[in-house]
Structure formats: structure tokens, C-alpha cells
């Protein structure tokens, strides 16, 4: 009887390992076939299942230390400010003050619905994809990509295109604030990553798999930035770095229009870590 149990246990273990290998292989096939629309929608569905994200207590929790530093130093006390990836409204709520005209954009209609319940009536909210949605007419004094939102946008080309669009809407001295996870020294590696990259090339996907692309958990996409990469994307969009710094693994960068940097003397450009 014991021998039968042992044989059955070994067979189950072998099947489990085989199923695990098949699961990992299919995951990388899915990554290889996924396009930008799929990944953005996957992020939306992930956050709509993440209950703390939709908890009113989260909205009232205030700014993180790096957010308080960046927004306190680089956002104007009055004027037009748009928060991209505003979610259920945590950042917008913290930024509310007389003289500021605030707008928020998020791909999750469910999060926007909650934000409407918790924010003041003067905050304008839009459910939509920042890659396609059009903000109100005129110039803006600041654009804020909320915590890691910029890193959730798949593909360097799309990120640069978005920055370029926002650059054209910045007022003199206007600012764009982004944050992302700093990439570790390990970079992209592994047979699965190489296979997914090959599959995208073989299927002529418009979205290349780039060094720094990370998928965890599951197909949840995030791009992790190497030193200088945020500045390079800003430069490609015609922006200049006002300041860039790192807090633990969070990279924060503030951009301004390269042709208008001289119009704002309040925050001289620098870089620190």
C-alpha cells in the first residue's frame, strides 16, 4: 500500500511540475501576443479588483512623502492642474484649494464614479484612456502623473507621444511631474522574455517588448526605468528636466518645456539622488 501511495505522490508531483511549466509558457505566450490596449485594460481590471484602491479611507489618506515634496515645490498655488491616473481621487483631494482648477483622468469608470462622490463639485473628472482622451481647451499650469501611472503606459513611443501632446498644452513655466520604479541591475532576462520578444517581432506587433518591461503579478504591466531613461523620453518629447531624484526605489522627475524654461525662475533646474 505504501508503494502505491509513493508512486501516486510522485506522479502527482510530476504532473504539478508539468502544469507549472505549461502555465509559465502560456503566460509568456500571452505577453508576446498582448498589445497596448490589452495591457492598459488589464491594469484597469486589476485595480478595480483591488479593494483598497476603491476604499474611501484610501482617498482621504493624503499624499506620500515624495508626493508632498514634489507637489509642494513644483505645483502652483493657483491655476489649472490635471492629474492623470487620478483613480478614486486621493491626489486630487489633497491638492484641492481655492484658486486651483483641478481635473482628473482615469481609465477606470468605477474609480471616477467614487471620486465624484468624495471630491468637491468644482473638480472635473473624465473616464478615459490618456492616450486618446482630449483635455479641456487652453493651456495648463501642471500635469501630474499620479503614483507610477507613467510607468503603466506600455511602450516608449506611446509615452513620448503623450508627453509631446502635454508639452504643447503647458503654460509658460508649466510643469509635468512623473514617478516610476527604478530598474535594478538585473534588467530583462530569461528564456520566457526572449520568447515573448521574438513572438512580438514575428507577429509584427506595433508594441515591442523593451528592456525594463515587467509583468507581475500575471500580466500586470509596468516599465521600470534605468538611470537617465526618464530624461531621454522627456528630451524626445521636447521637454527638459527641471529636477530628478530617487527616494528608495521611486524615481521622480519634473519636466518643463525646453523653449520656455527661462520663463519660470521659481524652480531652477537641478538633479539629485
JSON list of N, CA, C and O in Angstrom, two decimals, residues 151-184:
[
{"chain": "A", "resi": 151, "resn": "UNK", "atom": "N", "xyz": [4.56, 54.81, -15.60]},
{"chain": "A", "resi": 151, "resn": "UNK", "atom": "CA", "xyz": [5.19, 53.51, -15.83]},
{"chain": "A", "resi": 151, "resn": "UNK", "atom": "C", "xyz": [4.21, 52.45, -16.29]},
{"chain": "A", "resi": 151, "resn": "UNK", "atom": "O", "xyz": [4.61, 51.40, -16.79]},
{"chain": "A", "resi": 152, "resn": "UNK", "atom": "N", "xyz": [2.91, 52.70, -16.13]},
{"chain": "A", "resi": 152, "resn": "UNK", "atom": "CA", "xyz": [1.90, 51.74, -16.57]},
{"chain": "A", "resi": 152, "resn": "UNK", "atom": "C", "xyz": [1.53, 51.93, -18.04]},
{"chain": "A", "resi": 152, "resn": "UNK", "atom": "O", "xyz": [0.73, 51.16, -18.58]},
{"chain": "A", "resi": 153, "resn": "UNK", "atom": "N", "xyz": [2.09, 52.93, -18.70]},
{"chain": "A", "resi": 153, "resn": "UNK", "atom": "CA", "xyz": [1.80, 53.18, -20.11]},
{"chain": "A", "resi": 153, "resn": "UNK", "atom": "C", "xyz": [2.75, 52.34, -20.96]},
{"chain": "A", "resi": 153, "resn": "UNK", "atom": "O", "xyz": [3.96, 52.54, -20.93]},
{"chain": "A", "resi": 154, "resn": "UNK", "atom": "N", "xyz": [2.22, 51.39, -21.74]},
{"chain": "A", "resi": 154, "resn": "UNK", "atom": "CA", "xyz": [3.11, 50.48, -22.48]},
{"chain": "A", "resi": 154, "resn": "UNK", "atom": "C", "xyz": [3.78, 51.16, -23.67]},
{"chain": "A", "resi": 154, "resn": "UNK", "atom": "O", "xyz": [3.14, 51.82, -24.47]},
{"chain": "A", "resi": 155, "resn": "UNK", "atom": "N", "xyz": [5.08, 50.97, -23.76]},
{"chain": "A", "resi": 155, "resn": "UNK", "atom": "CA", "xyz": [5.81, 51.38, -24.95]},
{"chain": "A", "resi": 155, "resn": "UNK", "atom": "C", "xyz": [6.38, 52.78, -24.89]},
{"chain": "A", "resi": 155, "resn": "UNK", "atom": "O", "xyz": [5.66, 53.74, -24.64]},
{"chain": "A", "resi": 156, "resn": "UNK", "atom": "N", "xyz": [7.68, 52.87, -25.15]},
{"chain": "A", "resi": 156, "resn": "UNK", "atom": "CA", "xyz": [8.34, 54.18, -25.14]},
{"chain": "A", "resi": 156, "resn": "UNK", "atom": "C", "xyz": [7.70, 55.14, -26.13]},
{"chain": "A", "resi": 156, "resn": "UNK", "atom": "O", "xyz": [7.52, 56.33, -25.83]},
{"chain": "A", "resi": 157, "resn": "UNK", "atom": "N", "xyz": [7.37, 54.65, -27.33]},
{"chain": "A", "resi": 157, "resn": "UNK", "atom": "CA", "xyz": [6.82, 55.54, -28.35]},
{"chain": "A", "resi": 157, "resn": "UNK", "atom": "C", "xyz": [5.53, 56.19, -27.89]},
{"chain": "A", "resi": 157, "resn": "UNK", "atom": "O", "xyz": [5.33, 57.40, -28.10]},
{"chain": "A", "resi": 158, "resn": "UNK", "atom": "N", "xyz": [4.66, 55.41, -27.26]},
{"chain": "A", "resi": 158, "resn": "UNK", "atom": "CA", "xyz": [3.40, 55.98, -26.76]},
{"chain": "A", "resi": 158, "resn": "UNK", "atom": "C", "xyz": [3.66, 56.96, -25.62]},
{"chain": "A", "resi": 158, "resn": "UNK", "atom": "O", "xyz": [3.00, 58.01, -25.53]},
{"chain": "A", "resi": 159, "resn": "UNK", "atom": "N", "xyz": [4.58, 56.63, -24.73]},
{"chain": "A", "resi": 159, "resn": "UNK", "atom": "CA", "xyz": [4.87, 57.54, -23.61]},
{"chain": "A", "resi": 159, "resn": "UNK", "atom": "C", "xyz": [5.41, 58.88, -24.13]},
{"chain": "A", "resi": 159, "resn": "UNK", "atom": "O", "xyz": [5.01, 59.96, -23.66]},
{"chain": "A", "resi": 160, "resn": "UNK", "atom": "N", "xyz": [6.31, 58.82, -25.10]},
{"chain": "A", "resi": 160, "resn": "UNK", "atom": "CA", "xyz": [6.86, 60.05, -25.67]},
{"chain": "A", "resi": 160, "resn": "UNK", "atom": "C", "xyz": [5.77, 60.84, -26.38]},
{"chain": "A", "resi": 160, "resn": "UNK", "atom": "O", "xyz": [5.71, 62.08, -26.27]},
{"chain": "A", "resi": 161, "resn": "UNK", "atom": "N", "xyz": [4.88, 60.15, -27.10]},
{"chain": "A", "resi": 161, "resn": "UNK", "atom": "CA", "xyz": [3.80, 60.85, -27.80]},
{"chain": "A", "resi": 161, "resn": "UNK", "atom": "C", "xyz": [2.88, 61.56, -26.81]},
{"chain": "A", "resi": 161, "resn": "UNK", "atom": "O", "xyz": [2.43, 62.69, -27.06]},
{"chain": "A", "resi": 162, "resn": "UNK", "atom": "N", "xyz": [2.59, 60.92, -25.68]},
{"chain": "A", "resi": 162, "resn": "UNK", "atom": "CA", "xyz": [1.75, 61.56, -24.66]},
{"chain": "A", "resi": 162, "resn": "UNK", "atom": "C", "xyz": [2.44, 62.78, -24.08]},
{"chain": "A", "resi": 162, "resn": "UNK", "atom": "O", "xyz": [1.84, 63.85, -23.95]},
{"chain": "A", "resi": 163, "resn": "UNK", "atom": "N", "xyz": [3.73, 62.65, -23.75]},
{"chain": "A", "resi": 163, "resn": "UNK", "atom": "CA", "xyz": [4.47, 63.80, -23.23]},
{"chain": "A", "resi": 163, "resn": "UNK", "atom": "C", "xyz": [4.49, 64.95, -24.23]},
{"chain": "A", "resi": 163, "resn": "UNK", "atom": "O", "xyz": [4.37, 66.12, -23.86]},
{"chain": "A", "resi": 164, "resn": "UNK", "atom": "N", "xyz": [4.65, 64.61, -25.50]},
{"chain": "A", "resi": 164, "resn": "UNK", "atom": "CA", "xyz": [4.68, 65.65, -26.53]},
{"chain": "A", "resi": 164, "resn": "UNK", "atom": "C", "xyz": [3.35, 66.39, -26.60]},
{"chain": "A", "resi": 164, "resn": "UNK", "atom": "O", "xyz": [3.32, 67.63, -26.73]},
{"chain": "A", "resi": 165, "resn": "UNK", "atom": "N", "xyz": [2.24, 65.66, -26.52]},
{"chain": "A", "resi": 165, "resn": "UNK", "atom": "CA", "xyz": [0.92, 66.30, -26.52]},
{"chain": "A", "resi": 165, "resn": "UNK", "atom": "C", "xyz": [0.76, 67.22, -25.32]},
{"chain": "A", "resi": 165, "resn": "UNK", "atom": "O", "xyz": [0.26, 68.33, -25.44]},
{"chain": "A", "resi": 166, "resn": "UNK", "atom": "N", "xyz": [1.21, 66.75, -24.15]},
{"chain": "A", "resi": 166, "resn": "UNK", "atom": "CA", "xyz": [1.07, 67.56, -22.94]},
{"chain": "A", "resi": 166, "resn": "UNK", "atom": "C", "xyz": [1.99, 68.79, -23.01]},
{"chain": "A", "resi": 166, "resn": "UNK", "atom": "O", "xyz": [1.62, 69.87, -22.55]},
{"chain": "A", "resi": 167, "resn": "UNK", "atom": "N", "xyz": [3.17, 68.61, -23.58]},
{"chain": "A", "resi": 167, "resn": "UNK", "atom": "CA", "xyz": [4.10, 69.73, -23.73]},
{"chain": "A", "resi": 167, "resn": "UNK", "atom": "C", "xyz": [3.46, 70.87, -24.50]},
{"chain": "A", "resi": 167, "resn": "UNK", "atom": "O", "xyz": [3.62, 72.05, -24.14]},
{"chain": "A", "resi": 168, "resn": "UNK", "atom": "N", "xyz": [2.72, 70.54, -25.54]},
{"chain": "A", "resi": 168, "resn": "UNK", "atom": "CA", "xyz": [2.09, 71.58, -26.36]},
{"chain": "A", "resi": 168, "resn": "UNK", "atom": "C", "xyz": [0.99, 72.33, -25.61]},
{"chain": "A", "resi": 168, "resn": "UNK", "atom": "O", "xyz": [0.57, 73.40, -26.06]},
{"chain": "A", "resi": 169, "resn": "UNK", "atom": "N", "xyz": [0.55, 71.78, -24.47]},
{"chain": "A", "resi": 169, "resn": "UNK", "atom": "CA", "xyz": [-0.52, 72.42, -23.71]},
{"chain": "A", "resi": 169, "resn": "UNK", "atom": "C", "xyz": [-0.02, 73.12, -22.46]},
{"chain": "A", "resi": 169, "resn": "UNK", "atom": "O", "xyz": [-0.83, 73.71, -21.72]},
{"chain": "A", "resi": 170, "resn": "UNK", "atom": "N", "xyz": [1.29, 73.07, -22.21]},
{"chain": "A", "resi": 170, "resn": "UNK", "atom": "CA", "xyz": [1.84, 73.69, -21.00]},
{"chain": "A", "resi": 170, "resn": "UNK", "atom": "C", "xyz": [1.90, 75.20, -21.12]},
{"chain": "A", "resi": 170, "resn": "UNK", "atom": "O", "xyz": [2.30, 75.75, -22.16]},
{"chain": "A", "resi": 171, "resn": "UNK", "atom": "N", "xyz": [1.55, 75.87, -20.04]},
{"chain": "A", "resi": 171, "resn": "UNK", "atom": "CA", "xyz": [1.71, 77.33, -19.99]},
{"chain": "A", "resi": 171, "resn": "UNK", "atom": "C", "xyz": [3.19, 77.66, -19.78]},
{"chain": "A", "resi": 171, "resn": "UNK", "atom": "O", "xyz": [4.00, 76.79, -19.43]},
{"chain": "A", "resi": 172, "resn": "UNK", "atom": "N", "xyz": [3.60, 78.92, -19.99]},
{"chain": "A", "resi": 172, "resn": "UNK", "atom": "CA", "xyz": [4.98, 79.30, -19.68]},
{"chain": "A", "resi": 172, "resn": "UNK", "atom": "C", "xyz": [5.32, 78.96, -18.23]},
{"chain": "A", "resi": 172, "resn": "UNK", "atom": "O", "xyz": [4.59, 79.33, -17.31]},
{"chain": "A", "resi": 173, "resn": "UNK", "atom": "N", "xyz": [6.40, 78.24, -18.03]},
{"chain": "A", "resi": 173, "resn": "UNK", "atom": "CA", "xyz": [6.78, 77.83, -16.69]},
{"chain": "A", "resi": 173, "resn": "UNK", "atom": "C", "xyz": [6.02, 76.63, -16.17]},
{"chain": "A", "resi": 173, "resn": "UNK", "atom": "O", "xyz": [6.18, 76.24, -15.01]},
{"chain": "A", "resi": 174, "resn": "UNK", "atom": "N", "xyz": [5.17, 76.02, -17.02]},
{"chain": "A", "resi": 174, "resn": "UNK", "atom": "CA", "xyz": [4.39, 74.87, -16.58]},
{"chain": "A", "resi": 174, "resn": "UNK", "atom": "C", "xyz": [5.26, 73.65, -16.33]},
{"chain": "A", "resi": 174, "resn": "UNK", "atom": "O", "xyz": [6.39, 73.55, -16.80]},
{"chain": "A", "resi": 175, "resn": "UNK", "atom": "N", "xyz": [4.72, 72.71, -15.55]},
{"chain": "A", "resi": 175, "resn": "UNK", "atom": "CA", "xyz": [5.49, 71.55, -15.13]},
{"chain": "A", "resi": 175, "resn": "UNK", "atom": "C", "xyz": [4.72, 70.25, -15.37]},
{"chain": "A", "resi": 175, "resn": "UNK", "atom": "O", "xyz": [3.49, 70.22, -15.31]},
{"chain": "A", "resi": 176, "resn": "UNK", "atom": "N", "xyz": [5.47, 69.17, -15.64]},
{"chain": "A", "resi": 176, "resn": "UNK", "atom": "CA", "xyz": [4.94, 67.82, -15.71]},
{"chain": "A", "resi": 176, "resn": "UNK", "atom": "C", "xyz": [5.69, 66.99, -14.66]},
{"chain": "A", "resi": 176, "resn": "UNK", "atom": "O", "xyz": [6.93, 66.97, -14.66]},
{"chain": "A", "resi": 177, "resn": "UNK", "atom": "N", "xyz": [4.96, 66.33, -13.78]},
{"chain": "A", "resi": 177, "resn": "UNK", "atom": "CA", "xyz": [5.57, 65.53, -12.71]},
{"chain": "A", "resi": 177, "resn": "UNK", "atom": "C", "xyz": [5.25, 64.06, -12.96]},
{"chain": "A", "resi": 177, "resn": "UNK", "atom": "O", "xyz": [4.08, 63.69, -13.13]},
{"chain": "A", "resi": 178, "resn": "UNK", "atom": "N", "xyz": [6.29, 63.23, -13.00]},
{"chain": "A", "resi": 178, "resn": "UNK", "atom": "CA", "xyz": [6.11, 61.80, -13.21]},
{"chain": "A", "resi": 178, "resn": "UNK", "atom": "C", "xyz": [6.86, 61.03, -12.12]},
{"chain": "A", "resi": 178, "resn": "UNK", "atom": "O", "xyz": [7.80, 61.54, -11.50]},
{"chain": "A", "resi": 179, "resn": "UNK", "atom": "N", "xyz": [6.43, 59.78, -11.92]},
{"chain": "A", "resi": 179, "resn": "UNK", "atom": "CA", "xyz": [7.13, 58.89, -10.99]},
{"chain": "A", "resi": 179, "resn": "UNK", "atom": "C", "xyz": [7.15, 57.49, -11.58]},
{"chain": "A", "resi": 179, "resn": "UNK", "atom": "O", "xyz": [6.28, 57.13, -12.38]},
{"chain": "A", "resi": 180, "resn": "UNK", "atom": "N", "xyz": [8.13, 56.72, -11.18]},
{"chain": "A", "resi": 180, "resn": "UNK", "atom": "CA", "xyz": [8.28, 55.36, -11.71]},
{"chain": "A", "resi": 180, "resn": "UNK", "atom": "C", "xyz": [9.16, 54.56, -10.76]},
{"chain": "A", "resi": 180, "resn": "UNK", "atom": "O", "xyz": [9.81, 55.12, -9.88]},
{"chain": "A", "resi": 181, "resn": "UNK", "atom": "N", "xyz": [9.17, 53.25, -10.96]},
{"chain": "A", "resi": 181, "resn": "UNK", "atom": "CA", "xyz": [10.07, 52.38, -10.21]},
{"chain": "A", "resi": 181, "resn": "UNK", "atom": "C", "xyz": [11.42, 52.35, -10.91]},
{"chain": "A", "resi": 181, "resn": "UNK", "atom": "O", "xyz": [11.49, 52.17, -12.13]},
{"chain": "A", "resi": 182, "resn": "UNK", "atom": "N", "xyz": [12.47, 52.54, -10.15]},
{"chain": "A", "resi": 182, "resn": "UNK", "atom": "CA", "xyz": [13.81, 52.48, -10.71]},
{"chain": "A", "resi": 182, "resn": "UNK", "atom": "C", "xyz": [14.18, 51.03, -11.02]},
{"chain": "A", "resi": 182, "resn": "UNK", "atom": "O", "xyz": [13.95, 50.12, -10.23]},
{"chain": "A", "resi": 183, "resn": "UNK", "atom": "N", "xyz": [14.75, 50.82, -12.20]},
{"chain": "A", "resi": 183, "resn": "UNK", "atom": "CA", "xyz": [15.13, 49.47, -12.61]},
{"chain": "A", "resi": 183, "resn": "UNK", "atom": "C", "xyz": [16.37, 49.01, -11.85]},
{"chain": "A", "resi": 183, "resn": "UNK", "atom": "O", "xyz": [17.32, 49.77, -11.66]},
{"chain": "A", "resi": 184, "resn": "UNK", "atom": "N", "xyz": [16.37, 47.73, -11.44]},
{"chain": "A", "resi": 184, "resn": "UNK", "atom": "CA", "xyz": [17.53, 47.16, -10.80]},
{"chain": "A", "resi": 184, "resn": "UNK", "atom": "C", "xyz": [18.58, 46.74, -11.80]},
{"chain": "A", "resi": 184, "resn": "UNK", "atom": "O", "xyz": [18.37, 46.83, -13.03]}
]
